[in-house]
């Protein structure tokens, strides 16, 4: 296997990025980037910690984050599985990366920065959803923000209904859990109960 082991070799292989790849980067939220963030109900949150890396899906009604100001985002931590992998990482290493996706839109939006885990009472109350407060809030200080070109999304056919996979052809969460636990967790009952469990514990 031939591998690249130096930055020099890597840059020789790929050449120099054009102006459109660099001028798009900003240290703060521009009016255009604000519109993209406000339209994005989903993002992937990447963090790093002593145990390794983590990438967690985050979604919410409307935008998945609140714009506090031109250099600060607020991400409420809604109900989940309580693994808190991302939060464990942030407490020990504040570096974070976010990739926002907007259904039907070709470009992704990327943010790199640093975060803290806040349990400020006023902030938790402010970010209530359907009468339920988040357990905590990530306060993210932006270091750089830029859009990602649409090629990957176009190649994947992400928003093309004709390319969507029939969920019935894939293993269910209950089946996966049952397989990994020798049947002690999950199974048909888990899948059957999931819709009601999700309905009553979304926030």
Short mmCIF file of C-alpha atoms in Angstrom, two decimals:
data_model
loop_
_atom_site.label_atom_id
_atom_site.label_comp_id
_atom_site.label_asym_id
_atom_site.label_seq_id
_atom_site.Cartn_x
_atom_site.Cartn_y
_atom_site.Cartn_z
CA UNK A 1 0.00 0.00 0.00
CA UNK A 2 1.32 3.43 -0.95
CA UNK A 3 0.57 6.06 1.68
CA UNK A 4 1.17 9.77 2.13
CA UNK A 5 3.27 10.53 5.21
CA UNK A 6 4.05 14.24 4.90
CA UNK A 7 2.15 17.48 4.37
CA UNK A 8 4.51 18.36 1.51
CA UNK A 9 3.62 15.18 -0.37
CA UNK A 10 -0.06 15.75 0.31
CA UNK A 11 0.04 19.30 -1.03
CA UNK A 12 1.97 18.17 -4.11
CA UNK A 13 -0.77 15.64 -4.81
CA UNK A 14 -3.69 18.07 -4.43
CA UNK A 15 -2.19 21.38 -5.45
CA UNK A 16 -3.31 24.78 -4.18
CA UNK A 17 -6.86 25.60 -3.15
CA UNK A 18 -8.52 28.24 -5.32
CA UNK A 19 -9.86 31.59 -4.04
CA UNK A 20 -13.43 30.26 -3.76
CA UNK A 21 -12.15 27.63 -1.30
CA UNK A 22 -10.49 30.15 0.99
CA UNK A 23 -12.32 33.48 0.79
CA UNK A 24 -15.50 31.81 2.08
CA UNK A 25 -13.96 31.34 5.54
CA UNK A 26 -15.00 33.84 8.22
CA UNK A 27 -14.23 34.22 11.94
CA UNK A 28 -17.81 35.28 12.61
CA UNK A 29 -21.36 34.74 11.37
CA UNK A 30 -22.05 36.84 8.29
CA UNK A 31 -25.63 37.76 7.28
CA UNK A 32 -25.55 35.00 4.67
CA UNK A 33 -24.26 32.38 7.07
CA UNK A 34 -26.89 33.45 9.60
CA UNK A 35 -29.62 32.56 7.11
CA UNK A 36 -28.10 29.13 6.55
CA UNK A 37 -27.79 28.39 10.27
CA UNK A 38 -31.35 29.48 10.95
CA UNK A 39 -32.58 27.13 8.20
CA UNK A 40 -30.64 24.07 9.45
CA UNK A 41 -32.63 21.73 11.72
CA UNK A 42 -29.79 19.18 11.82
CA UNK A 43 -26.06 19.12 12.39
CA UNK A 44 -23.33 16.65 13.26
CA UNK A 45 -21.28 17.59 16.33
CA UNK A 46 -17.69 16.32 16.39
CA UNK A 47 -15.65 16.31 19.62
CA UNK A 48 -12.38 14.90 20.88
CA UNK A 49 -11.41 13.44 24.25
CA UNK A 50 -8.92 11.12 25.96
CA UNK A 51 -10.86 8.05 24.80
CA UNK A 52 -10.89 9.23 21.18
CA UNK A 53 -13.24 11.01 18.79
CA UNK A 54 -17.01 11.27 18.73
CA UNK A 55 -19.53 12.49 16.16
CA UNK A 56 -23.09 12.96 17.38
CA UNK A 57 -26.27 13.88 15.44
CA UNK A 58 -28.15 16.91 16.76
CA UNK A 59 -31.57 18.06 15.63
CA UNK A 60 -34.28 20.43 16.78
CA UNK A 61 -37.37 22.27 15.63
CA UNK A 62 -36.39 25.08 13.30
CA UNK A 63 -32.66 25.53 13.76
CA UNK A 64 -30.67 23.01 15.80
CA UNK A 65 -28.78 25.91 17.42
CA UNK A 66 -29.60 29.40 18.62
CA UNK A 67 -27.46 32.29 17.40
CA UNK A 68 -26.54 34.26 20.52
CA UNK A 69 -24.35 36.74 18.66
CA UNK A 70 -22.03 36.81 15.65
CA UNK A 71 -19.44 34.60 17.35
CA UNK A 72 -21.53 32.45 19.71
CA UNK A 73 -23.96 29.56 19.20
CA UNK A 74 -26.17 27.86 21.79
CA UNK A 75 -26.92 24.15 21.38
CA UNK A 76 -29.48 22.72 23.83
CA UNK A 77 -28.88 19.10 24.81
CA UNK A 78 -32.30 17.50 24.27
CA UNK A 79 -33.38 14.06 25.42
CA UNK A 80 -31.16 11.24 24.24
CA UNK A 81 -29.55 8.01 25.36
CA UNK A 82 -27.60 9.53 28.29
CA UNK A 83 -24.26 8.24 26.99
CA UNK A 84 -23.11 11.91 27.00
CA UNK A 85 -20.04 11.03 24.92
CA UNK A 86 -19.88 14.52 23.37
CA UNK A 87 -20.32 16.29 26.70
CA UNK A 88 -17.66 14.14 28.37
CA UNK A 89 -15.28 15.18 25.62
CA UNK A 90 -16.09 18.89 25.77
CA UNK A 91 -15.54 19.03 29.54
CA UNK A 92 -11.97 17.80 28.95
CA UNK A 93 -11.22 19.19 25.47
CA UNK A 94 -13.26 22.22 24.35
CA UNK A 95 -12.57 21.85 20.62
CA UNK A 96 -15.68 21.16 18.55
CA UNK A 97 -16.66 20.99 14.89
CA UNK A 98 -20.19 21.20 13.50
CA UNK A 99 -21.58 20.36 10.08
CA UNK A 100 -25.05 21.76 9.39
CA UNK A 101 -27.39 20.22 6.81
CA UNK A 102 -30.49 21.87 5.38
CA UNK A 103 -33.05 19.45 3.85
CA UNK A 104 -33.24 20.05 0.11
CA UNK A 105 -30.23 22.40 0.06
CA UNK A 106 -27.01 21.37 -1.66
CA UNK A 107 -24.36 23.04 0.48
CA UNK A 108 -23.34 22.09 4.00
CA UNK A 109 -22.15 24.66 6.53
CA UNK A 110 -19.16 24.04 8.78
CA UNK A 111 -18.19 25.63 12.09
CA UNK A 112 -15.03 25.04 14.11
CA UNK A 113 -14.67 26.44 17.59
CA UNK A 114 -14.61 25.79 21.31
CA UNK A 115 -17.43 24.95 23.66
CA UNK A 116 -18.36 24.82 27.33
CA UNK A 117 -21.20 22.90 28.99
CA UNK A 118 -23.53 25.37 30.71
CA UNK A 119 -26.23 24.61 33.28
CA UNK A 120 -27.15 28.26 33.80
CA UNK A 121 -30.75 28.27 35.04
CA UNK A 122 -31.82 31.26 32.96
CA UNK A 123 -30.31 29.71 29.84
CA UNK A 124 -31.98 26.32 30.42
CA UNK A 125 -35.35 28.02 30.89
CA UNK A 126 -34.86 30.18 27.82
CA UNK A 127 -34.27 27.08 25.67
CA UNK A 128 -37.32 25.15 26.87
CA UNK A 129 -39.19 23.18 24.22
CA UNK A 130 -42.78 22.10 24.83
CA UNK A 131 -42.38 22.88 28.53
CA UNK A 132 -39.20 20.80 28.95
CA UNK A 133 -35.80 22.29 29.61
CA UNK A 134 -32.60 20.81 28.18
CA UNK A 135 -30.35 19.15 30.76
CA UNK A 136 -27.47 21.38 29.63
CA UNK A 137 -26.48 23.75 26.85
CA UNK A 138 -23.32 23.84 24.77
CA UNK A 139 -22.11 27.42 24.45
CA UNK A 140 -19.96 27.40 21.31
CA UNK A 141 -17.45 30.15 20.55
CA UNK A 142 -16.88 30.26 16.79
CA UNK A 143 -13.33 30.32 15.48
CA UNK A 144 -14.15 29.81 11.81
CA UNK A 145 -17.25 29.28 9.68
CA UNK A 146 -17.58 28.40 6.01
CA UNK A 147 -19.81 26.56 3.55
CA UNK A 148 -18.90 23.22 1.99
CA UNK A 149 -19.54 22.81 -1.73
CA UNK A 150 -22.41 20.57 -2.82
CA UNK A 151 -20.48 17.81 -4.57
CA UNK A 152 -20.70 15.24 -1.77
CA UNK A 153 -24.43 15.78 -1.27
CA UNK A 154 -25.04 15.58 -5.02
CA UNK A 155 -22.96 12.41 -5.36
CA UNK A 156 -24.84 10.81 -2.46
CA UNK A 157 -28.26 11.81 -3.82
CA UNK A 158 -29.04 12.77 -0.23
CA UNK A 159 -32.22 14.73 -0.96
CA UNK A 160 -33.26 12.67 -4.01
CA UNK A 161 -36.34 10.67 -3.04
CA UNK A 162 -35.55 8.13 -5.75
CA UNK A 163 -32.27 7.35 -3.97
CA UNK A 164 -33.83 6.87 -0.54
CA UNK A 165 -33.40 3.43 1.00
CA UNK A 166 -36.44 1.40 2.03
CA UNK A 167 -36.11 1.19 5.83
CA UNK A 168 -37.83 -2.19 5.86
CA UNK A 169 -34.76 -3.68 4.14
CA UNK A 170 -32.45 -2.63 7.00
CA UNK A 171 -31.96 -4.09 10.49
CA UNK A 172 -34.02 -2.36 13.17
CA UNK A 173 -32.57 -1.01 16.43
CA UNK A 174 -34.33 -3.84 18.28
CA UNK A 175 -32.72 -6.44 16.02
CA UNK A 176 -29.27 -4.90 16.45
CA UNK A 177 -29.61 -4.77 20.23
CA UNK A 178 -30.86 -8.33 20.39
CA UNK A 179 -27.99 -9.58 18.24
CA UNK A 180 -25.34 -7.83 20.33
CA UNK A 181 -26.85 -8.83 23.68
CA UNK A 182 -27.79 -12.45 22.91
CA UNK A 183 -31.43 -11.44 23.15
CA UNK A 184 -31.30 -9.88 26.62
CA UNK A 185 -31.94 -6.35 25.28
CA UNK A 186 -34.05 -5.13 22.37
CA UNK A 187 -36.03 -7.42 20.13
CA UNK A 188 -39.51 -6.98 18.66
CA UNK A 189 -40.92 -5.42 21.82
CA UNK A 190 -38.28 -2.68 21.71
CA UNK A 191 -39.17 -1.77 18.13
CA UNK A 192 -42.91 -1.94 18.80
CA UNK A 193 -42.67 0.37 21.81
CA UNK A 194 -40.30 2.86 20.19
CA UNK A 195 -42.83 5.17 18.45
CA UNK A 196 -44.75 5.83 21.68
CA UNK A 197 -41.55 6.12 23.68
CA UNK A 198 -40.23 8.70 21.23
CA UNK A 199 -43.50 10.61 21.21
CA UNK A 200 -43.50 11.03 24.99
CA UNK A 201 -39.77 11.66 25.44
CA UNK A 202 -38.77 13.80 22.44
CA UNK A 203 -37.73 16.83 24.48
#
